Each structure stands twice: as structure tokens, then as C-alpha cells.
Short mmCIF file of C-alpha atoms and ligand atoms in Angstrom, two decimals:
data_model
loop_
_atom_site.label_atom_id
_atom_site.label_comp_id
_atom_site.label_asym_id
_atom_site.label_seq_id
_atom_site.Cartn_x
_atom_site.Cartn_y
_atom_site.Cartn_z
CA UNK A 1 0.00 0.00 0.00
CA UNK A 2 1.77 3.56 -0.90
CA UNK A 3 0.48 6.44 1.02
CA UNK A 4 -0.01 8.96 -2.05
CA UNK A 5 0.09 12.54 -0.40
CA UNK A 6 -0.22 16.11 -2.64
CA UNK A 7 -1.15 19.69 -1.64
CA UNK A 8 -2.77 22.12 -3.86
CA UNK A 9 -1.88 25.65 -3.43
CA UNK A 10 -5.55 27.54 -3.17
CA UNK A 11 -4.05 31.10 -5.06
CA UNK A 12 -6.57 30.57 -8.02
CA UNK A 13 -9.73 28.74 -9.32
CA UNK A 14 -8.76 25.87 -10.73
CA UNK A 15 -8.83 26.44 -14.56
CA UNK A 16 -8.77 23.99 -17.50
CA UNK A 17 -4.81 23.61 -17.63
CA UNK A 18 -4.95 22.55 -13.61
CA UNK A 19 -8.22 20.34 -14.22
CA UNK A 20 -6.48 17.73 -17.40
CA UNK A 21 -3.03 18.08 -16.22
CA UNK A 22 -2.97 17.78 -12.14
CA UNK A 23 -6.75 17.48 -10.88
CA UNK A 24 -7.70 14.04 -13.55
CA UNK A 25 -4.61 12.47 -13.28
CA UNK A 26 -4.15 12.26 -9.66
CA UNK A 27 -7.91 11.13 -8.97
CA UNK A 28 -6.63 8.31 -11.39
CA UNK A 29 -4.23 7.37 -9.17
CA UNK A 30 -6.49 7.70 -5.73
CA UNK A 31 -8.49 5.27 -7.37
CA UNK A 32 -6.25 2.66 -7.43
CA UNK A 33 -6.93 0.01 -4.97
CA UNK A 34 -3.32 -0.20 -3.88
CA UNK A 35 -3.25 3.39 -3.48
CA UNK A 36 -4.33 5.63 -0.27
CA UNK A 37 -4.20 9.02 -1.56
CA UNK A 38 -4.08 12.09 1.12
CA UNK A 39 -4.66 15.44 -0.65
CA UNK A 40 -5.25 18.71 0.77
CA UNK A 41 -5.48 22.24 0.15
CA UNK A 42 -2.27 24.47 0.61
CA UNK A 43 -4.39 27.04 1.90
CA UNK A 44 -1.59 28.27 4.37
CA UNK A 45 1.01 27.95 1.52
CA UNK A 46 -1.54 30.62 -0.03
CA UNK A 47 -0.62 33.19 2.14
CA UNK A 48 2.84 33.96 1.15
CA UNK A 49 1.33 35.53 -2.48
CA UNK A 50 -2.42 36.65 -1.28
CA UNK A 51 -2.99 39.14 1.89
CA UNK A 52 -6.86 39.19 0.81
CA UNK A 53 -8.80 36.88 3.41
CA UNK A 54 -11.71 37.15 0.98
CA UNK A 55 -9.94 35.25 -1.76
CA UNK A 56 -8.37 33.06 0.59
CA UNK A 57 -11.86 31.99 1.57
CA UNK A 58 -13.17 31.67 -1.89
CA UNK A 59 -10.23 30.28 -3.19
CA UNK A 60 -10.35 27.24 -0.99
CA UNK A 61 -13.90 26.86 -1.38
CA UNK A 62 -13.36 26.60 -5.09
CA UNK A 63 -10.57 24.02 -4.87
CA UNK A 64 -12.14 21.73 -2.85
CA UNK A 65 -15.50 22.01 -4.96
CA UNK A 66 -13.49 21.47 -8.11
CA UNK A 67 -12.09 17.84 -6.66
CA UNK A 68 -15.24 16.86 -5.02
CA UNK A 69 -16.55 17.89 -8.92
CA UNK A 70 -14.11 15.81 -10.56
CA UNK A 71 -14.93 12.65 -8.41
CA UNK A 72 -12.48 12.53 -5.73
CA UNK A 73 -14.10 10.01 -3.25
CA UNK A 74 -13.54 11.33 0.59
CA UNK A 75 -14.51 8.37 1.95
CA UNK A 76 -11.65 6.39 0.89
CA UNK A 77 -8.86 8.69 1.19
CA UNK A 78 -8.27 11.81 2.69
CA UNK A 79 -9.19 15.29 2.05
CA UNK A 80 -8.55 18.51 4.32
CA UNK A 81 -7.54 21.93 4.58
CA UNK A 82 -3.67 21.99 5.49
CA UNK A 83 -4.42 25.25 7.88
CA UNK A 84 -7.04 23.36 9.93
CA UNK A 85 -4.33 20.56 11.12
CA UNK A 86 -2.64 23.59 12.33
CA UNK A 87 0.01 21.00 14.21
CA UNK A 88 1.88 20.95 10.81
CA UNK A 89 3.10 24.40 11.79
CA UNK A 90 4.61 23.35 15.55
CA UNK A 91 6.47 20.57 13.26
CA UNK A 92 7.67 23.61 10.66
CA UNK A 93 8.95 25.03 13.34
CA UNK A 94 10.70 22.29 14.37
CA UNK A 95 11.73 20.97 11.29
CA UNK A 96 13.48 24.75 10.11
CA UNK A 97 15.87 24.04 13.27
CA UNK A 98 17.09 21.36 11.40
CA UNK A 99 17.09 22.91 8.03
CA UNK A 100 20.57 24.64 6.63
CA UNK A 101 20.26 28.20 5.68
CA UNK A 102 21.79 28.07 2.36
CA UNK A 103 20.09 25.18 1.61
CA UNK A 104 16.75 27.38 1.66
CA UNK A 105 19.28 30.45 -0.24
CA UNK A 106 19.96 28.36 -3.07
CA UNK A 107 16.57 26.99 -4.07
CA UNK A 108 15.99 27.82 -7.44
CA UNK A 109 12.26 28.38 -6.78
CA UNK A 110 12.89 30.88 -4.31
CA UNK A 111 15.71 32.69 -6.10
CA UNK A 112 13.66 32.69 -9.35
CA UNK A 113 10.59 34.03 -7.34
CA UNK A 114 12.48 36.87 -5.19
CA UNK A 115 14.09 38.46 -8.22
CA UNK A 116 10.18 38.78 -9.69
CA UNK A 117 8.35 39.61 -6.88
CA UNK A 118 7.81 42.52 -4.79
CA UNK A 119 6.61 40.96 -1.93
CA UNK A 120 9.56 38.55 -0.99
CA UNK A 121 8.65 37.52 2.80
CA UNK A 122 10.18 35.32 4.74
CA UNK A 123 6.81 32.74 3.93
CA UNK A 124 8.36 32.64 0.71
CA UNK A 125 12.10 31.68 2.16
CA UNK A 126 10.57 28.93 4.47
CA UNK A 127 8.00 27.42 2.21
CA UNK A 128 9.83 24.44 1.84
CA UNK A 129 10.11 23.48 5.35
CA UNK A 130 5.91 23.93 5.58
CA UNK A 131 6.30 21.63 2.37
CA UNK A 132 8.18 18.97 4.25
CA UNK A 133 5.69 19.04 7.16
CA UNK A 134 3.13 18.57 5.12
CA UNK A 135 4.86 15.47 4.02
CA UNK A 136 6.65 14.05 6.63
CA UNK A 137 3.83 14.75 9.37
CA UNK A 138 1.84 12.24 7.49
CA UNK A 139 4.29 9.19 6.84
CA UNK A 140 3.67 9.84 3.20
CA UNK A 141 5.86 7.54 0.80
CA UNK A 142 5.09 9.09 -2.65
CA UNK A 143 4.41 12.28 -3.71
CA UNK A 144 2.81 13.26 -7.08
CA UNK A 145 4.73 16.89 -8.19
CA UNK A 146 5.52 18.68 -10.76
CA UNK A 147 9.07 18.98 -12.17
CA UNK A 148 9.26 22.59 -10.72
CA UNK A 149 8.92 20.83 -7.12
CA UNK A 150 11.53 17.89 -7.37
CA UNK A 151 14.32 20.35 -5.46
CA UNK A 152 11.71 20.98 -2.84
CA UNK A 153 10.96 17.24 -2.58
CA UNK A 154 14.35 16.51 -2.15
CA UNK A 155 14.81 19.25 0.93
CA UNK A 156 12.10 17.29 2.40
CA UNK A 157 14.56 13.81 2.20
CA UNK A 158 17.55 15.92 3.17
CA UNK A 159 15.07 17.85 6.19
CA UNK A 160 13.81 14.20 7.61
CA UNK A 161 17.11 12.35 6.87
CA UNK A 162 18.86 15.24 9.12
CA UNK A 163 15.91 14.98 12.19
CA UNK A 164 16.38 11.13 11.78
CA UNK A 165 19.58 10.53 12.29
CA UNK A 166 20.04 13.53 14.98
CA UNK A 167 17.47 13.02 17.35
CA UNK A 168 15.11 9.78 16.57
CA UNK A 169 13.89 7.72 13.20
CA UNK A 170 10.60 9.29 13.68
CA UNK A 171 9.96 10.12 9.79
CA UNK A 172 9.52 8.28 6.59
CA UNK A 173 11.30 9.53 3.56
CA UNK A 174 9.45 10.17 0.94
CA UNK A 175 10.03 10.23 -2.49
CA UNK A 176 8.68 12.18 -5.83
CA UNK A 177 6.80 10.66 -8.44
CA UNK A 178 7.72 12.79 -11.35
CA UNK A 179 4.95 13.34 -13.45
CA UNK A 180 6.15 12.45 -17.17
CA UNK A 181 3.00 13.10 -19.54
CA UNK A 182 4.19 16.59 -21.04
CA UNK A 183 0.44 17.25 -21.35
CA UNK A 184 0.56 21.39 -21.52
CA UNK A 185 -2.53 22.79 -22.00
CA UNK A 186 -2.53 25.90 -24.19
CA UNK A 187 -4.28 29.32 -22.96
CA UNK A 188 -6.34 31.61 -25.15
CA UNK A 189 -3.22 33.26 -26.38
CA UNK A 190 -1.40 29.84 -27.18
CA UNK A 191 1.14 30.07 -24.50
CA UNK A 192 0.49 27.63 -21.69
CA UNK A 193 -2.33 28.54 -20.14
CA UNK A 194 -1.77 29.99 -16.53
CA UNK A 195 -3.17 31.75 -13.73
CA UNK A 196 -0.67 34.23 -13.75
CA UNK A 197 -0.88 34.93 -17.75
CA UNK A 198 -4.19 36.02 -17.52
CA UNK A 199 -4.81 32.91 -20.45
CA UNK A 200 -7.10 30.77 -18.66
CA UNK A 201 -10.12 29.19 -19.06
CA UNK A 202 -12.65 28.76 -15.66
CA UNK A 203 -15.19 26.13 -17.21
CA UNK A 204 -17.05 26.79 -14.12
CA UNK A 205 -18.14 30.20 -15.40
CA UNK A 206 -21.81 30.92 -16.64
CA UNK A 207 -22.70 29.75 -20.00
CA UNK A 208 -22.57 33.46 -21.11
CA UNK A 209 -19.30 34.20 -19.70
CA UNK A 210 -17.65 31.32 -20.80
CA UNK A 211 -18.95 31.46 -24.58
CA UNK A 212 -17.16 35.41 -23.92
CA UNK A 213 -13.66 33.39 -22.92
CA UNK A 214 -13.53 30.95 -25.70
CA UNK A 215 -14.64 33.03 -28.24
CA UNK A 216 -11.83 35.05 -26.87
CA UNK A 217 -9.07 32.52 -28.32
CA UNK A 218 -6.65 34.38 -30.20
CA UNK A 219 -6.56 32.86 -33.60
CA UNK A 220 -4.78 34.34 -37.15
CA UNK A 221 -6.64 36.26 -40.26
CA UNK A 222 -7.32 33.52 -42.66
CA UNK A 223 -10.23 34.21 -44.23
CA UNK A 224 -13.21 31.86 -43.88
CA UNK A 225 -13.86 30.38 -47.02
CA UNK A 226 -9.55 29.73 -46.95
CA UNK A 227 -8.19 26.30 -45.71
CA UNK A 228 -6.41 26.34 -42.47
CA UNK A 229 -4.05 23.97 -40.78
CA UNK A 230 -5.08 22.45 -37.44
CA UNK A 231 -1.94 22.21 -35.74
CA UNK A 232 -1.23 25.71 -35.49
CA UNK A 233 -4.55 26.48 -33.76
CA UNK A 234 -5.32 27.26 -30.55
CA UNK A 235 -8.87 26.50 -30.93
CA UNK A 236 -8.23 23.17 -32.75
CA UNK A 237 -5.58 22.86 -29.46
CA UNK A 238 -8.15 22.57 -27.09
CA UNK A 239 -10.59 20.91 -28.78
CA UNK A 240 -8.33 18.44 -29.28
CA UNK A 241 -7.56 17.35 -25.77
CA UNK A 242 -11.21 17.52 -24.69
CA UNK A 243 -12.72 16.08 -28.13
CA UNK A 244 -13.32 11.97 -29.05
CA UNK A 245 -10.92 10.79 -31.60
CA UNK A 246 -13.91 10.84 -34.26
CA UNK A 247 -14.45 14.74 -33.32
CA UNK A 248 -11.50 15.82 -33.63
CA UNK A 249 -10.89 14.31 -37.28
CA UNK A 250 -14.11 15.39 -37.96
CA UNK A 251 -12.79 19.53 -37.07
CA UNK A 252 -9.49 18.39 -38.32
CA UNK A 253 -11.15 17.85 -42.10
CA UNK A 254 -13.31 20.92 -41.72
CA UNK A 255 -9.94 22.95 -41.25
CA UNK A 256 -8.76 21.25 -44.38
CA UNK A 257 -11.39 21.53 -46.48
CA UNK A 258 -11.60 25.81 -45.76
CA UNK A 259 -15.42 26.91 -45.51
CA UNK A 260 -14.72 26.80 -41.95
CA UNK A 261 -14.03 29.43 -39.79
CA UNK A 262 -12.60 29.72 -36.33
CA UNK A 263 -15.67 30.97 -34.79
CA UNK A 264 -17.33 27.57 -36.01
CA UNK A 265 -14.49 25.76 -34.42
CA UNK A 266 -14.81 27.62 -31.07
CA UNK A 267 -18.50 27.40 -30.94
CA UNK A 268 -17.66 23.76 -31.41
CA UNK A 269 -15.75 23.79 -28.34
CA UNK A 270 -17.27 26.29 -26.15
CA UNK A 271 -20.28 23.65 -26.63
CA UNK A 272 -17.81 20.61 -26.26
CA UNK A 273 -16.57 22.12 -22.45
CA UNK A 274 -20.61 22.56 -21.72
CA UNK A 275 -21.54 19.04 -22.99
CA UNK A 276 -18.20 16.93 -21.43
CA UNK A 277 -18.40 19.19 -18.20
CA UNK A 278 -21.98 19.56 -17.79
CA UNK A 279 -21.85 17.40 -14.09
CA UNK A 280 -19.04 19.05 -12.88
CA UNK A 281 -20.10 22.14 -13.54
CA UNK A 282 -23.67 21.32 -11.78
CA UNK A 283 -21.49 19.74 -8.40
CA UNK A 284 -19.25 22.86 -8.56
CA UNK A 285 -22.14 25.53 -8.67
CA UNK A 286 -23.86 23.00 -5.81
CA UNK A 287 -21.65 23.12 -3.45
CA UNK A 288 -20.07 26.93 -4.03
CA UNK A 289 -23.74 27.92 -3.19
CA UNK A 290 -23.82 25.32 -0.03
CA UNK A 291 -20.36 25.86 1.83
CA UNK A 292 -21.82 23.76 4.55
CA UNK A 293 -21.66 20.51 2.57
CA UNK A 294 -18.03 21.27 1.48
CA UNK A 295 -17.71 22.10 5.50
CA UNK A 296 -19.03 18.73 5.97
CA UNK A 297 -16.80 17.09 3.52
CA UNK A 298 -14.12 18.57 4.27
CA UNK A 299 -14.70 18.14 8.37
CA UNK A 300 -14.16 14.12 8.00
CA UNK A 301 -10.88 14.01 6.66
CA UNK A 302 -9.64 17.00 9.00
CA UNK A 303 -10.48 15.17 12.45
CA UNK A 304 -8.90 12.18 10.96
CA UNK A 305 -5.95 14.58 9.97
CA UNK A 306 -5.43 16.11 12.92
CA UNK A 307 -5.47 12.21 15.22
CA UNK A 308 -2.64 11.37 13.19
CA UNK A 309 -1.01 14.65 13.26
CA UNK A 310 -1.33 14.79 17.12
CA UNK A 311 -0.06 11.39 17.77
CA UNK A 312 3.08 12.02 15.11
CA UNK A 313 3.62 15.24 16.98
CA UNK A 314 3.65 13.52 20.40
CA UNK A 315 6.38 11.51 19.05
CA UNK A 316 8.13 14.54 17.82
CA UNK A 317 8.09 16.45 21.16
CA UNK A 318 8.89 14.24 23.36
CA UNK A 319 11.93 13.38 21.25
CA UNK A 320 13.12 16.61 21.59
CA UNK A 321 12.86 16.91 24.84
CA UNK A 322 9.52 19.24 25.14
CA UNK A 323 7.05 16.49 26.87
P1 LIG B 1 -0.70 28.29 -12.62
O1 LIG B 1 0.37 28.23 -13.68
O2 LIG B 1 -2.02 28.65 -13.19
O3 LIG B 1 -0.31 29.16 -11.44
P2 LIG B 1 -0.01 26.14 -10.85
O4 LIG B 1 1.44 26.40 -11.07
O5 LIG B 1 -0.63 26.55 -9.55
O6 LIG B 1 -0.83 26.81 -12.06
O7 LIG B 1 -0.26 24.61 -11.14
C1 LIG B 1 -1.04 23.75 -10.35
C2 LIG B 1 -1.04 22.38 -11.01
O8 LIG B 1 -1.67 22.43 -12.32
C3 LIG B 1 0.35 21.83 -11.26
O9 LIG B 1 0.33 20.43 -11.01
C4 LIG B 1 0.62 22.08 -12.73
O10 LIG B 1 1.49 21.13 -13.29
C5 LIG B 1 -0.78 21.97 -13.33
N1 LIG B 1 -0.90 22.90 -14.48
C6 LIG B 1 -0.92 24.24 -14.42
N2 LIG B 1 -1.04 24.80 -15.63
C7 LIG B 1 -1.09 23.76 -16.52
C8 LIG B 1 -1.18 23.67 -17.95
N3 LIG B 1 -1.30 24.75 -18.71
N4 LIG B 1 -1.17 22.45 -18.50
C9 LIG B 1 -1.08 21.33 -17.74
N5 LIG B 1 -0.96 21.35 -16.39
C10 LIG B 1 -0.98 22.54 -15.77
N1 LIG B 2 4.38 23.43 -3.34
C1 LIG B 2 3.35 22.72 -4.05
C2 LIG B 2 3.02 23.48 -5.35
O1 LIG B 2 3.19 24.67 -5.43
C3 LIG B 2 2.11 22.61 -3.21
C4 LIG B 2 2.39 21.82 -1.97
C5 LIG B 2 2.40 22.29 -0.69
C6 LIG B 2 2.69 20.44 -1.92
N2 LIG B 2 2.68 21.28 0.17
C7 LIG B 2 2.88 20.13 -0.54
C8 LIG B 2 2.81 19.45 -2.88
C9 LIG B 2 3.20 18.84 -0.12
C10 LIG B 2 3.13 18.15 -2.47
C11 LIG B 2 3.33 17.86 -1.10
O2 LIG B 2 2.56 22.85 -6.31
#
């Protein structure tokens, strides 16, 4: 049995490019019988980039409707909010007495994020030590990240490995599993689509709203009546990834054949996200207009949480000499 952990940073609403490329696949892999999967919402990780409690509120609520959307089953693994177990902070602090200073100095996250940022706190120095707390606190063996987090997966080995061998063997040590599908979604410019390039597309919107986004897709001048190539098109792009083989030949002759324009193809897939998403989109309207059943939801996995997190801490203090 591998104890599958992940966090999800709550700083947006989880668009298209988060849904297919992090939110599908790893509800695959929680449904794997040999799998327990433990994934929660990074919702003190937030912090470090958002000082607006309102977003932090409705960001959270909008991550955890978005996997309780997509199918994520609560009853057989575990789903929380990482700032209601709030014992993973007594083990960060912990845990950054054990952590090197220029080990934290030389990550290339944070030195890539300082020089762009104007607010560089010292959330942003530490977040890695919060990271391996999340981890460790849980006896998680495999983590599910992104090639952007392997350095901070390995602090977490070097963190544990150093509390381990110091004080007591208290911690597992974990290891990535490195995500190798290159699936990157395109935005509506063509450039992959992210929060923070204002690209994305929130299939959660109103019909209206949404039809406004993907008719939005940036696409060339061809004229109608001209023949256009498919593989250059953002609009093809996406319709591609959401679109049955048979569909997307189907668009793919259309562009071929010229008589076709692009606002036929994004029509096409404006009513492709409505038809393939039409019962996530119900759940996630649901339960953003009931937070008490996401309360509830959520509630179940955050008492279980916080047993293990007590008895783990319990461990850790009296290790170190504090009970
Ligand atoms: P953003 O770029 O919008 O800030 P994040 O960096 O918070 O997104 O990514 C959260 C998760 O979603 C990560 O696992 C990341 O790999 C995945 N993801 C984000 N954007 C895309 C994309 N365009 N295509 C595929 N996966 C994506
Ligand atoms: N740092 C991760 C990200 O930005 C989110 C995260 C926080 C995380 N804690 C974690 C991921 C623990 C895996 C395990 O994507």
C-alpha cells in the first residue's frame, strides 16, 4: 500500500490547464486500490502571495469544490484543509531548526521568485520546510509533483534524513513521483495557459461568460472560405484534448477543407466544455452555493488529519525533549 500525499496551493480557481493536467490524473491514481491518496489544500502555503482573506476563503472553497466535482471520493482517502491541522506548523517550526540556511538560499524556486516579486517575505524563504511538514507529518511515501517541485521534494529527504539521524527515526522519507505526460494545456493566447498569464479558461463560469472566454481565443486572419491547418490552432488545441478521436478528425477535415471558420471551431468547443463538463459544472455551482456541505466534507478528513497529526507530533516532542 503507498500512502499517495499532494497539496494544492488555493491562489486561483482551478482552470482547465490545472483540471487535465494535475486534478484528472491524480484522482486516477487515488483510485487505485493499492493506493491511499491524502490530498489537501495548501491554503496556508496561499498566504505567502495573497494578503486578501476574501480570496483566501473563496479560493479554498473553489478548490475543494473542483475535486469533489471531478470525483475525488472522501470516503476512501483523505481530504482537508492543510491550515485546519494547524500542528503541521509546531512541526515547521521544528523541522526549520534542522534545516541549513543556504540550503533554503539556493533553491531555485525561491531565487527565481524573489528576483520577480515585490513581496519577498520570509513565507516565501521557508515554504519548503511547511512543504516537508506537510509530508513528513503524514508518513507519506510518494508524492505526485511537478518537475518545478523535485528540489523541494528533495529538501524534504535531506530535512527528515537530518531529524532522523540527529534526534530519533521518527519520519519516513518520501520520495517524488515525477509526473512524465508533457500534457501542456494551451491558454487563449497559445502560451500555456496559466493563472498568472491572464490565459485561462474557468469552465465553471456561466454559459454566457464562458462562450465570452472561448470566443476570446486568439486565432490568425485567414479568411473563412480559406483552408487552415489544425496544428497551429489554438482553438483546434483545445478541442483536441477535450474532443473523441472521431471529433476531432471530424474539425481536423473541416480545417482542411476551408469553408470553416474559427468561430465555427470555437463554438464547437465552447459547446464541447458545456456538454463533457456539464456534471461538474452542476457539483461545482452546488456546493459553491452550499459551503456547509463542502464544511461537511471537508470536516471528516480533517479530524482524521489532525489524530494522526497529534499522535506524530507527540512523538516529535517528546523526542526533543519538550514532553
Ligand atoms: P498556474 O500556472 O495557473 O499558477 P499552478 O502552477 O498553480 O498553475 O499549477 C497547479 C497544477 O496544475 C500543477 O500540477 C501544474 O502542473 C498543473 N498545471 C498548471 N497549468 C497547466 C497547464 N497549462 N497544462 C497542464 N498542467 C498545468
Ligand atoms: N508546493 C506545491 C506546489 O506549489 C504545493 C504543496 C504544498 C505540496 N505542500 C505540498 C505538494 C506537499 C506536495 C506535497 O505545487
Amino acid at each position: 500500500m503507498a500512502r499517495i500525499l499532494t497539496g494544492i496551493t488555493s491562489n486561483n480557481i482551478p482552470h482547465l490547464g490545472n483540471i487535465l493536467g494535475a486534478v484528472i490524473p491524480a484522482i486516477e491514481l487515488s483510485k487505485d486500490p493499492k493506493n491511499e491518496s491524502f490530498l489537501f489544500i495548501a491554503d496556508l502555503h496561499a498566504l505567502i502571495s495573497s494578503k486578501n482573506p476574501a480570496s483566501i476563503i473563496e479560493n479554498t472553497k473553489a478548490v475543494a469544490a473542483t475535486w469533489l466535482a471531478f470525483g475525488f471520493d472522501t470516503k476512501k482517502n483523505m481530504f482537508y484543509r492543510q491550515s485546519r491541522v494547524a500542528e503541521v506548523t509546531e512541526l515547521t517550526w521544528y523541522l526549520n531548526c534542522f534545516t541549513p540556511y543556504p540550503m533554503l538560499a539556493n533553491a531555485h524556486s525561491f531565487k527565481d521568485k524573489s528576483d520577480r516579486l515585490s513581496d519577498v517575505n520570509s513565507g516565501l524563504f521557508t515554504y519548503p520546510v511547511l512543504m516537508a511538514a506537510d509530508i513528513i507529518l503524514y508518513d507519506a511515501n510518494k508524492v505526485p509533483v511537478g518537475k518545478d517541485q523535485i528540489q523541494h521534494l528533495e529538501m524534504t529527504r535531506d530535512i527528515a534524513t537530518a531529524f532522523n539521524n540527529k534526534i530519533a527515526p521518527l519520519f519516513v522519507i518520501p520520495e517524488a513521483m515525477i509526473d512524465e505526460r508533457v500534457m501542456i494545456v494551451p491558454g487563449t493566447d497559445g502560451q500555456k495557459m496559466s493563472k498568472s498569464y491572464g490565459n485561462f479558461i474557468n469552465i465553471f463560469l456561466p454559459e454566457k461568460d464562458l462562450k465570452k472566454v472561448v470566443m476570446g481565443i486568439l486565432t490568425d486572419s485567414t479568411p473563412l472560405e480559406a483552408p487552415k491547418n489544425p496544428d497551429t490552432c489554438n482553438a483546434f488545441k483545445l478541442y483536441q484534448l477535450l474532443a473523441s478521436k472521431e471529433q476531432t478528425e471530424t474539425m481536423r477535415q473541416n480545417y482542411l477543407k476551408g469553408g470553416y471558420g474559427y468561430g465555427h471551431a470555437k463554438t464547437a468547443l465552447f459547446e464541447l466544455i458545456l456538454d463533457k463538463y456539464s456534471e461538474p459544472r452542476k457539483i461545482f455551482t452546488e456546493l459553491m452555493s452550499h459551503p456547509t456541505k463542502l464544511e461537511e466534507e471537508l470536516s471528516i478528513g480533517e479530524a482524521k488529519a489532525k489524530k494522526m497529526a497529534l499522535e506524530k507530533l507527540a512523538a516529535v516532542r517528546k523526542a526533543l525533549g519538550y514532553a
